[in-house]
Tab-separated table of C-alpha atoms in Angstrom:
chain	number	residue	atom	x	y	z
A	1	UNK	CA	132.474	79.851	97.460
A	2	UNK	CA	129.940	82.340	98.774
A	3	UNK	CA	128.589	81.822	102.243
A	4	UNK	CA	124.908	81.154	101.572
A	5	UNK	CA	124.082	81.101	105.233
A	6	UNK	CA	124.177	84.206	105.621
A	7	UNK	CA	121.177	87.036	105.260
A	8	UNK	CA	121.367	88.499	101.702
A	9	UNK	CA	119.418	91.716	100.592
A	10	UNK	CA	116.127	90.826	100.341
A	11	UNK	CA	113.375	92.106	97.434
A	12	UNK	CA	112.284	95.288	99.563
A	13	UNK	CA	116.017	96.099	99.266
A	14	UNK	CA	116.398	95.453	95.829
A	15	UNK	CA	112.996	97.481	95.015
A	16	UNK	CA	114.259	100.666	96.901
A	17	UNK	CA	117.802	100.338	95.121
A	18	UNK	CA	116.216	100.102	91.707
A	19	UNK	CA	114.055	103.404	92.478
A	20	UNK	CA	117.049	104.785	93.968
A	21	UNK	CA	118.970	104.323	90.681
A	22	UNK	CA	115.737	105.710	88.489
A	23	UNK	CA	115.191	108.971	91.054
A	24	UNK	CA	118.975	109.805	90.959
A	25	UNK	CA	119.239	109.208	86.980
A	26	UNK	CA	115.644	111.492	87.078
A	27	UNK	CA	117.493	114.014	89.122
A	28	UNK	CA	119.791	114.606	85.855
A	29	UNK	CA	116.951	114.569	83.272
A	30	UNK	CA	114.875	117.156	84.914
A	31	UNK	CA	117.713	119.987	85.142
A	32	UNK	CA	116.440	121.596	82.452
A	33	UNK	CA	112.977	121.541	83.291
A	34	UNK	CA	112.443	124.182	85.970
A	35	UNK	CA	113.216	124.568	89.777
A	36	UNK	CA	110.313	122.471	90.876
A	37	UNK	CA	110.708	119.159	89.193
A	38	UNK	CA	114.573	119.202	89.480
A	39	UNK	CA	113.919	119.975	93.435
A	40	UNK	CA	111.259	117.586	93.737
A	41	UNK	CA	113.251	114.784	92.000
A	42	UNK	CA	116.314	115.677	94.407
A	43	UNK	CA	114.770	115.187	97.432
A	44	UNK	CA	113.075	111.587	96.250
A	45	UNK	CA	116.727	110.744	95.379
A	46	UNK	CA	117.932	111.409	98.716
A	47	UNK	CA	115.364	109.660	100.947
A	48	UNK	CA	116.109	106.254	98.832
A	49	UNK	CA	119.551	106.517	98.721
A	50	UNK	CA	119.271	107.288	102.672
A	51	UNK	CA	117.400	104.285	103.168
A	52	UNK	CA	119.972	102.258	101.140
A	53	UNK	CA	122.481	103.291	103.106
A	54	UNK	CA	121.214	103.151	106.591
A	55	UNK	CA	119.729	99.478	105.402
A	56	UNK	CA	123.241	98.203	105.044
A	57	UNK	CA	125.026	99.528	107.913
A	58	UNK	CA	122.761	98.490	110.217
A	59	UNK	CA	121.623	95.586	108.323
A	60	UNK	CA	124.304	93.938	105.842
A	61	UNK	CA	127.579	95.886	106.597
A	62	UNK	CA	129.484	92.473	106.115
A	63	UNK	CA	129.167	93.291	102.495
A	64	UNK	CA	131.780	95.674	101.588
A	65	UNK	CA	130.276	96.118	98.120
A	66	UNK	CA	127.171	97.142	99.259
A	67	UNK	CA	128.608	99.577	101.997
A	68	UNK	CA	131.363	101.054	99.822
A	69	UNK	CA	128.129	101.512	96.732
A	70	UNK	CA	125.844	103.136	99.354
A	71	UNK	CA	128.332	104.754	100.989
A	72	UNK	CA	129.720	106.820	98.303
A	73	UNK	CA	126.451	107.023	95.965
A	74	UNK	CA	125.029	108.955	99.257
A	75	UNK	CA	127.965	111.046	100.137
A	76	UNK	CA	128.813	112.172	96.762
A	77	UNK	CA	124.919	112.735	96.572
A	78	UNK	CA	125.374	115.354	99.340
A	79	UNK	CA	127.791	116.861	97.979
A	80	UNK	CA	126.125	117.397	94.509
A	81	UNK	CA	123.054	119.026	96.166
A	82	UNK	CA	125.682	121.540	98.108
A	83	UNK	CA	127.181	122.401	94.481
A	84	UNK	CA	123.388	122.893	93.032
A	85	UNK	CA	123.161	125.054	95.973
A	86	UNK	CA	126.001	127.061	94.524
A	87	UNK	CA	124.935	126.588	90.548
A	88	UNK	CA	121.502	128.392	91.871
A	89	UNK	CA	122.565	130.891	93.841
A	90	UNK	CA	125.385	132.349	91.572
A	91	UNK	CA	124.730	133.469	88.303
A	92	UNK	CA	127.928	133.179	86.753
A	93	UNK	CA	129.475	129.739	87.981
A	94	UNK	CA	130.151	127.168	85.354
A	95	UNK	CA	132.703	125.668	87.272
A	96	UNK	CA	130.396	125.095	89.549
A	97	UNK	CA	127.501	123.569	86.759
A	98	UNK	CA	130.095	120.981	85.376
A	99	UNK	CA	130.533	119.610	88.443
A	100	UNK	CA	127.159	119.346	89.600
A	101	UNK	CA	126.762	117.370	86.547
A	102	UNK	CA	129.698	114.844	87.205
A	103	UNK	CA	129.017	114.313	90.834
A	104	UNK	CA	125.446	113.464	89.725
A	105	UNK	CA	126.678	110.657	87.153
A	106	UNK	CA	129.056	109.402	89.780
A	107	UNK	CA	126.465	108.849	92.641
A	108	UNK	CA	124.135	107.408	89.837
A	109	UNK	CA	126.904	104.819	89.146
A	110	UNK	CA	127.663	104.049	92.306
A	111	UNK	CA	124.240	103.188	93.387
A	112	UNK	CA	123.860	101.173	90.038
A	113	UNK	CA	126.504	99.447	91.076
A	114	UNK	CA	125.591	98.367	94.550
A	115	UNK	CA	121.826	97.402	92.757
A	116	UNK	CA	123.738	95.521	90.720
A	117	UNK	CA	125.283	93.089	93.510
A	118	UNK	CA	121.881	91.855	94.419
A	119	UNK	CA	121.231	90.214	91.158
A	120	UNK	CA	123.256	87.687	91.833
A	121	UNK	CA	121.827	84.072	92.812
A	122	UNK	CA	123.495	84.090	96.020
A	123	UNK	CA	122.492	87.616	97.219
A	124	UNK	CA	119.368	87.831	95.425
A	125	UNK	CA	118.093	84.754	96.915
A	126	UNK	CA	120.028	84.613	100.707
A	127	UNK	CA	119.363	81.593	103.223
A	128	UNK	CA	116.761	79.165	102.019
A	129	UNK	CA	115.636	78.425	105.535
A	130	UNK	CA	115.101	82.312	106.114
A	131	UNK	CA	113.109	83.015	103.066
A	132	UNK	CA	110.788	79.741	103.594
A	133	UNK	CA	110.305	81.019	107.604
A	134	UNK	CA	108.764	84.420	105.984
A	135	UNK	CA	105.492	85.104	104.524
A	136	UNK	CA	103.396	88.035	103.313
A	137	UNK	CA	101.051	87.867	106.440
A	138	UNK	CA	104.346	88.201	108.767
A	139	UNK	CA	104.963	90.924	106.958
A	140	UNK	CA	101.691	92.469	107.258
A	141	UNK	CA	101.798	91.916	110.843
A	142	UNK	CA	105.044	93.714	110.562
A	143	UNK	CA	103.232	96.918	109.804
A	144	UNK	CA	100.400	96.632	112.751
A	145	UNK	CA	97.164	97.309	110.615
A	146	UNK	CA	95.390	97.629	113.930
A	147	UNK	CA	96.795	100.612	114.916
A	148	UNK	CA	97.480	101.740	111.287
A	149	UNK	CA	93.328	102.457	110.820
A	150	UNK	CA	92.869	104.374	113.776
A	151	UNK	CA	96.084	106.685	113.013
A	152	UNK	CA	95.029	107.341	109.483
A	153	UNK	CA	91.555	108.049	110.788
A	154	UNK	CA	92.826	110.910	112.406
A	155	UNK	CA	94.394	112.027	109.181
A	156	UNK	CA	91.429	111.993	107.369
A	157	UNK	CA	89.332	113.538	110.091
A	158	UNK	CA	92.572	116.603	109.740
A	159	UNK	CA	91.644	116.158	106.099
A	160	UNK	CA	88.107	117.368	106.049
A	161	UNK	CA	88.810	119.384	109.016
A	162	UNK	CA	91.404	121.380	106.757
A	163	UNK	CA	89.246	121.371	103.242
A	164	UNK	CA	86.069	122.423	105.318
A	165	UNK	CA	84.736	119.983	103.649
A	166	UNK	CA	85.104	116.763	101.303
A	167	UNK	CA	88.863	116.804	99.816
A	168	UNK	CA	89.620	115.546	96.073
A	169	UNK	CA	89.539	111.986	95.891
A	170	UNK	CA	93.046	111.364	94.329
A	171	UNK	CA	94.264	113.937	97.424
A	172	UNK	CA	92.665	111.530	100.081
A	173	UNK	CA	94.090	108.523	98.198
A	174	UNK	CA	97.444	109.762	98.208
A	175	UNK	CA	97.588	110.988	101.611
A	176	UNK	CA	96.524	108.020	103.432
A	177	UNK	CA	98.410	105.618	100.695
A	178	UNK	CA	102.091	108.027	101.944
A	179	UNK	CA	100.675	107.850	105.587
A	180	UNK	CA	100.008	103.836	105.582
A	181	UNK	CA	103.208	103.318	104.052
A	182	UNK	CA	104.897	105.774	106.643
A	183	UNK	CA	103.309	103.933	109.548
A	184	UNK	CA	104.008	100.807	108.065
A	185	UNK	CA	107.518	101.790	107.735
A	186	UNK	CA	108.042	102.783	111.976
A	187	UNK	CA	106.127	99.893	113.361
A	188	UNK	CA	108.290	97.807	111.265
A	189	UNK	CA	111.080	99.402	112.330
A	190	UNK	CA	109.572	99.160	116.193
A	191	UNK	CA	109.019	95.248	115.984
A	192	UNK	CA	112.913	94.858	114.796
A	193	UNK	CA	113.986	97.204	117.608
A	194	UNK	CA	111.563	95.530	120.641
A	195	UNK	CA	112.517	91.677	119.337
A	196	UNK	CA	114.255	91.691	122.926
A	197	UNK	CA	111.574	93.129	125.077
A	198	UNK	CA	108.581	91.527	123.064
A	199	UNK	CA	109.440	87.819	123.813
A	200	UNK	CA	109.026	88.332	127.512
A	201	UNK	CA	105.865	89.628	127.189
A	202	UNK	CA	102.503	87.529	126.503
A	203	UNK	CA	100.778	90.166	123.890
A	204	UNK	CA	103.973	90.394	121.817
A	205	UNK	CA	106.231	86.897	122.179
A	206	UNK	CA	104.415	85.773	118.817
A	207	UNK	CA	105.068	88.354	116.814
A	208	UNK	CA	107.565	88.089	113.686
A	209	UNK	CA	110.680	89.363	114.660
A	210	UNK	CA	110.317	88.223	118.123
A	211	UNK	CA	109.817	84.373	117.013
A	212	UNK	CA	112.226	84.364	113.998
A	213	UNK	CA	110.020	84.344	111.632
A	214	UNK	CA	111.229	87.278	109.651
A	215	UNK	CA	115.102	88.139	110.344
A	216	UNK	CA	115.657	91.321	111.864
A	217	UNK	CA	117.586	92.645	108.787
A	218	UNK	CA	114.332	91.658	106.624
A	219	UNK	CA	112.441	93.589	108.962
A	220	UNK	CA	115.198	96.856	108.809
A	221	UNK	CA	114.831	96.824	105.047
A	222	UNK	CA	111.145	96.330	105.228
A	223	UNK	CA	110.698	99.212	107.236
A	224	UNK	CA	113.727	101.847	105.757
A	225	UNK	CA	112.122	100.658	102.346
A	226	UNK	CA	108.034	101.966	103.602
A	227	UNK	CA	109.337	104.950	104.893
A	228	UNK	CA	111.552	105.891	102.043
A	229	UNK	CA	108.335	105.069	99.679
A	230	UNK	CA	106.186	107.312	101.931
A	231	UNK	CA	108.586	110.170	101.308
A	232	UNK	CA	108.263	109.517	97.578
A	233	UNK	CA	104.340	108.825	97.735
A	234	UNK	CA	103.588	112.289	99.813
A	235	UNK	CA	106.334	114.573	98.005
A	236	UNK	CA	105.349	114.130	94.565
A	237	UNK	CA	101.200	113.934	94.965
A	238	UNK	CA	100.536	115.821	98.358
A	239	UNK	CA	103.497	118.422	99.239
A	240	UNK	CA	106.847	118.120	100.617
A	241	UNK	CA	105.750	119.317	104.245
A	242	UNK	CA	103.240	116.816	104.443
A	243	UNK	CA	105.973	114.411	103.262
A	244	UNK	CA	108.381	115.737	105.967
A	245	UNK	CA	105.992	115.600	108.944
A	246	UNK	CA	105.325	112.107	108.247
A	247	UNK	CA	109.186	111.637	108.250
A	248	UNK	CA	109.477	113.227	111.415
A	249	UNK	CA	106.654	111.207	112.767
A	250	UNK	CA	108.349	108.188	112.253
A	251	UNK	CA	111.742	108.800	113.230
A	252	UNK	CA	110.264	110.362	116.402
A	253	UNK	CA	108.461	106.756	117.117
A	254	UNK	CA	111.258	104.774	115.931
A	255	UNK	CA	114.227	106.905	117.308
A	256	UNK	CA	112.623	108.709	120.489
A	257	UNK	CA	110.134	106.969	121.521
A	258	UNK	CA	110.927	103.031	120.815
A	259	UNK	CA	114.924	103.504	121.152
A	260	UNK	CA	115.077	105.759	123.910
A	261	UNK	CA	112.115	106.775	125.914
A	262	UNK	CA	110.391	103.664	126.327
A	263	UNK	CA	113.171	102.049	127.897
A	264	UNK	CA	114.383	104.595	130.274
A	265	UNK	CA	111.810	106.599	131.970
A	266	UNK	CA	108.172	106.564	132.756
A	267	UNK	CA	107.109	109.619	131.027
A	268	UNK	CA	107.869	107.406	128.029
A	269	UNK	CA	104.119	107.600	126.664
A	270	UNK	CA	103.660	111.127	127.683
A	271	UNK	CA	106.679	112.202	125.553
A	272	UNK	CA	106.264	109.360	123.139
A	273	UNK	CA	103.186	110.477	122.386
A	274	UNK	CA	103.831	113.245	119.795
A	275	UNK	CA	104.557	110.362	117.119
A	276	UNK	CA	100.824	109.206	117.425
A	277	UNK	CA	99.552	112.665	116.991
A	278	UNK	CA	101.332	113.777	113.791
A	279	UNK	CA	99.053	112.045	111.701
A	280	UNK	CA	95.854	114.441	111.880
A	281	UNK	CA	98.061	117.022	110.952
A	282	UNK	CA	99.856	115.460	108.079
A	283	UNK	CA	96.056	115.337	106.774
A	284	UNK	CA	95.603	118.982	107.765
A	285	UNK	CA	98.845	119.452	105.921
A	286	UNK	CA	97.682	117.709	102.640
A	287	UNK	CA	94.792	120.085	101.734
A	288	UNK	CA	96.060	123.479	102.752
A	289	UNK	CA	100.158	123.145	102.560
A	290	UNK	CA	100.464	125.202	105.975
A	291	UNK	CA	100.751	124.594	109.825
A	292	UNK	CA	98.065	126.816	111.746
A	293	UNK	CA	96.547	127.046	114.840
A	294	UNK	CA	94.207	124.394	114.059
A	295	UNK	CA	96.397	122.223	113.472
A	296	UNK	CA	97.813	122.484	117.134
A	297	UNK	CA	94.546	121.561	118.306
A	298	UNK	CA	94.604	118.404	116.377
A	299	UNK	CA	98.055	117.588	117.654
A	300	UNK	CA	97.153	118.444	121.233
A	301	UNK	CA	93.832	115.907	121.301
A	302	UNK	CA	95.849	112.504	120.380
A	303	UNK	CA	98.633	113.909	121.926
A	304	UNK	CA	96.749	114.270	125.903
A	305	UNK	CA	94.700	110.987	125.013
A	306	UNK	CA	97.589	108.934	124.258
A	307	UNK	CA	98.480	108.671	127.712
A	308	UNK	CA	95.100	107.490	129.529
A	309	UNK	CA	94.967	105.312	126.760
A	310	UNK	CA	97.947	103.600	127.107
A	311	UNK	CA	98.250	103.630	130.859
A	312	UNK	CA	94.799	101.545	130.861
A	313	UNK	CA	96.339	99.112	129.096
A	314	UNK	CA	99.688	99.288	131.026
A	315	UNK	CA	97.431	98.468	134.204
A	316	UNK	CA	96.616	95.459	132.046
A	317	UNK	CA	99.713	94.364	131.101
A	318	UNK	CA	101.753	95.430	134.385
A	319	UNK	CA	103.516	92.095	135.102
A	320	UNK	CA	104.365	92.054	131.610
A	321	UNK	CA	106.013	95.069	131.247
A	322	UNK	CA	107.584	94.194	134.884
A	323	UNK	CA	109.302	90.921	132.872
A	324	UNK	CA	110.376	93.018	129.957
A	325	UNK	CA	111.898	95.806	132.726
A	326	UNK	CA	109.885	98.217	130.434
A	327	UNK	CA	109.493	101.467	132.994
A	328	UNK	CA	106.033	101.682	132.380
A	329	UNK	CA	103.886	104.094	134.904
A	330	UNK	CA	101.836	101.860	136.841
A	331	UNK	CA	105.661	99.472	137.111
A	332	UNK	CA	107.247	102.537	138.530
A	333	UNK	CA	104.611	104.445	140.299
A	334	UNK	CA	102.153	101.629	141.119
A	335	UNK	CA	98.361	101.427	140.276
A	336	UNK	CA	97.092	104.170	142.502
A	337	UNK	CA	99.165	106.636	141.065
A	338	UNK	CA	98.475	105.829	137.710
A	339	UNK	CA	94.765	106.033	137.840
A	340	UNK	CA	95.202	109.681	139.028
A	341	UNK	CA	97.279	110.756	135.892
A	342	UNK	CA	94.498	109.172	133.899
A	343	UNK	CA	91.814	111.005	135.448
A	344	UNK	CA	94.099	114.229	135.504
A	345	UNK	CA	94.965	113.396	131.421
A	346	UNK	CA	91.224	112.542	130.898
A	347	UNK	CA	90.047	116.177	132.176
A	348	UNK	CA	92.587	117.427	130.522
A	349	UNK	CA	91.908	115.640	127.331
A	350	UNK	CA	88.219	116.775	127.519
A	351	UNK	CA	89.036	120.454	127.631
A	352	UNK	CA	90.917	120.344	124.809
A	353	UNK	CA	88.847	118.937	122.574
A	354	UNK	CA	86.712	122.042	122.909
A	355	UNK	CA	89.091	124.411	121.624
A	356	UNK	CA	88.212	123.719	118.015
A	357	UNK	CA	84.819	125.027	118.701
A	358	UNK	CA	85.618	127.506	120.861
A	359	UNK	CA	87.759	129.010	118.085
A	360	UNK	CA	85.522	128.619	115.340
A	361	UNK	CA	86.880	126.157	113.738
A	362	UNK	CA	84.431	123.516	114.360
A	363	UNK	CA	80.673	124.016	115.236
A	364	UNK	CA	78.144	122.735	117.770
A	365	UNK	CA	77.457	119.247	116.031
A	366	UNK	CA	81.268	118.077	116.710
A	367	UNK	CA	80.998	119.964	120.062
A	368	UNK	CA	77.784	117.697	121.377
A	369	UNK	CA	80.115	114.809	120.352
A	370	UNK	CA	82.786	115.873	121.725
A	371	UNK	CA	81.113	116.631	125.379
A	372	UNK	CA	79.154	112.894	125.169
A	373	UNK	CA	82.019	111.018	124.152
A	374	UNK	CA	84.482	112.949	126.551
A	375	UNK	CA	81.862	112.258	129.729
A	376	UNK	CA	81.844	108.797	128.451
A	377	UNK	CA	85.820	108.341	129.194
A	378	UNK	CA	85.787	110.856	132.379
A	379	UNK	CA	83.090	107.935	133.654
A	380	UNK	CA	85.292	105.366	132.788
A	381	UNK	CA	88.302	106.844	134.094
A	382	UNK	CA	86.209	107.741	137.433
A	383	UNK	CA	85.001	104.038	138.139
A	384	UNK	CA	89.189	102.689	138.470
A	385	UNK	CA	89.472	105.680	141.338
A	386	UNK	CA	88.229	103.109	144.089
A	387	UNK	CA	89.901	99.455	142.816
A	388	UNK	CA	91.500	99.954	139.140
A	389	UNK	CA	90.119	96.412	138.507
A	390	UNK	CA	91.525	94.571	134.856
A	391	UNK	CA	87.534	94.781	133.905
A	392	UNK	CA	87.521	98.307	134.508
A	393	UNK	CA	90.920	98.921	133.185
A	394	UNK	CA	90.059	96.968	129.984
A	395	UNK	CA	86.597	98.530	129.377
A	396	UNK	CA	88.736	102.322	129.555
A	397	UNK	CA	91.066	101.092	127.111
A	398	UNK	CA	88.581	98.600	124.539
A	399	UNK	CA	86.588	102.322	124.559
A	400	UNK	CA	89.409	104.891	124.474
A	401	UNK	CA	89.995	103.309	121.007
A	402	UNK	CA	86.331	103.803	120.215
A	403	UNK	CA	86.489	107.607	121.643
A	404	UNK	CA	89.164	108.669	119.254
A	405	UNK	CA	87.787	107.077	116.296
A	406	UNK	CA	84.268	108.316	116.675
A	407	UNK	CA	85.782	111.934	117.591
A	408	UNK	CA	87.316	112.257	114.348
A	409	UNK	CA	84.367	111.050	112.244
A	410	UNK	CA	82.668	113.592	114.278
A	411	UNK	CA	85.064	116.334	112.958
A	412	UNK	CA	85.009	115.211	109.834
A	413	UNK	CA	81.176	114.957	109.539
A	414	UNK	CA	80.761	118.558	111.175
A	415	UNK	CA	82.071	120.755	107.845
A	416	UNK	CA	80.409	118.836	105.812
A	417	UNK	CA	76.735	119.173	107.146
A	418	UNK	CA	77.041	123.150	107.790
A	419	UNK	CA	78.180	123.049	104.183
């Protein structure tokens, strides 16, 4: 008899193994179309049939099915795209062509085959108790909306920042539909990693993971499942960079920043803070395909106010983080020190944001914002020099949030009025 206690493959599973099976078969039917949709096609196959994988050997390893189906559909995957590699480079290799072919209907049974073990009753449907504990808000919370608006602000300021202007409709919709899903994807990912730190802390012991509500393997599929969809979403209606700094984004949050950083040193933020400021530029990345200097000025404003940000809310939170033996600055360094890297970060912060104008980039009308808003924070940051107060600390952080978001509209309101 089958051991229904256990935790089956959910439905985010079984959604990414059914697109798996439809990219890899696509990856056959487009070989005689041309370079681009046979390319294109490829790489869609290989982010879902990553995210199978990685779903069930960190998730559901204890069935051998599944990990033998994944396992091979993905490696003989690889080794199809090195032989296509071969069938394009040489002209005369139809050794090399047949194969390519055979290794292609191989992986596309073997992933059809590990689809197919989720069908049944007792996989398909996994512990009763477990799928009555979840819910579609738990999952929603799973993806932090919160924070999701504010990052995909920045993308669509880096949108309009990019076009010079208002970009296509169906480009915006695309770009922050990949993005949301990519976010979506890494905080999921973040809540299944930090179950262990989040129940000893106040602001996080409720969330889903934490309190049970959603299994931890729910939550790996959930999240492996967004940011394989993201890769899909951006790739075939933006561009594949776009596609892969959103990628990089979110293993950089997930794998740097969550796994490593923010348990072992208290630069963790400071470091950790390159995941937050990807976003503008996968909207810069959208509307003109490239990475200029521009861009690095978008990147470099999240990026230096990510720390004062955070460390006003680590003043906050300190005991918290002290429970959780998180290494968080003011836990490690105390409260005096960490005002001072605020106010350092802020001025630093401030400076930055000129560059856009001073480059051209950007005109006076962002530039006024950018000096008001930016004297705003330094005023903030100023008033925790003498006692860094929670009043004080939580007005710097309630209005950091309101500083980045109104810095943005700024930037994206400023081509569009000297249009």
């Amino acid at each position: 008899m089958p051991d229904d206690t256990r935790i089956a493959p959910g439905p985010w599973f079984r959604l990414t193994a059914l697109a798996a099976v439809a990219a890899t078969a696509a990856v056959s039917v487009t070989g005689d179309w041309g370079q681009l949709p046979h390319y294109g096609a490829a790489l869609v196959a290989l982010s879902l049939l990553l995210s199978l994988f990685l779903t069930v050997l960190f998730g559901y390893r204890d069935r051998r099915v599944l990990l033998a189906g994944t396992g091979i559909a993905l490696g003989v995957y690889l080794v199809q795209m090195l032989v296509g590699g071969i069938v394009s480079w040489t002209d005369d290799a139809g050794w090399a062509r047949g194969l390519h072919i055979g290794l292609g209907a191989i992986s596309l049974a073997a992933v059809a085959v590990a689809t197919a073990v989720t069908i049944p009753r007792h996989l398909a449907l996994g512990s009763a108790t477990e799928a009555a504990r979840s819910g579609w808000r738990d999952y929603l919370t799973l993806t932090k909306p919160r924070i999701m608006v504010l990052l995909l602000l920045t993308a669509l300021g880096g949108m309009f920042v990019g076009e010079k202007g208002v970009p296509g409709g169906w480009l915006i919709l695309a770009t922050m539909g990949g993005l949301a899903l990519a976010c979506g994807g890494a905080s999921a990912l973040n809540h299944m990693l930090d179950r262990d730190i989040d129940v000893h802390m106040k602001r996080t012991d409720k969330r889903p993971v934490a309190t049970g509500r959603v299994a931890p393997e729910r939550a790996l599929e959930f999240g492996l499942a967004l940011s394989a969809m993201s890769f899909v979403v951006l790739a075939c209606f933006t561009n594949v960079l776009t596609a892969a700094l959103a990628v990089f984004g979110n293993l950089f949050y997930v794998l740097v920043y969550t796994r490593w950083l923010k348990r072992s040193t208290h630069q963790n933020i400071v470091i950790g803070g390159a995941a937050g400021a990807i976003p503008p530029v996968v909207g810069w990345a959208a509307v003109t395909g490239n990475l200029t200097l521009p861009a690095l000025f978008l990147f470099l404003i999240v990026f230096i106010w990510t720390p004062p940000h955070f460390w006003a809310l680590a003043l906050l939170i300190r005991r918290e983080y002290e429970a959780a033996k998180v290494p968080m600055l003011p836990v490690v360094k105390g409260d005096r020190e960490t005002v001072k890297q605020i106010l350092l970060y802020t001025l630093v912060m401030i400076a930055v944001t000129i560059l856009p104008f001073a480059t051209g980039d950007l005109s006076w009308i962002y530039l006024g914002a950018a000096v008001g808003l930016g004297a705003i924070f330094l005023a903030y940051a100023v008033a925790l020099l003498p006692t860094p107060t929670p009043k004080k600390s939580r007005r710097l952080f309630t209005y950091s949030l309101a500083y980045l978001a109104l810095l943005f509209v700024a930037m994206a309101i400023d081509p569009i009025i000297l249009a």
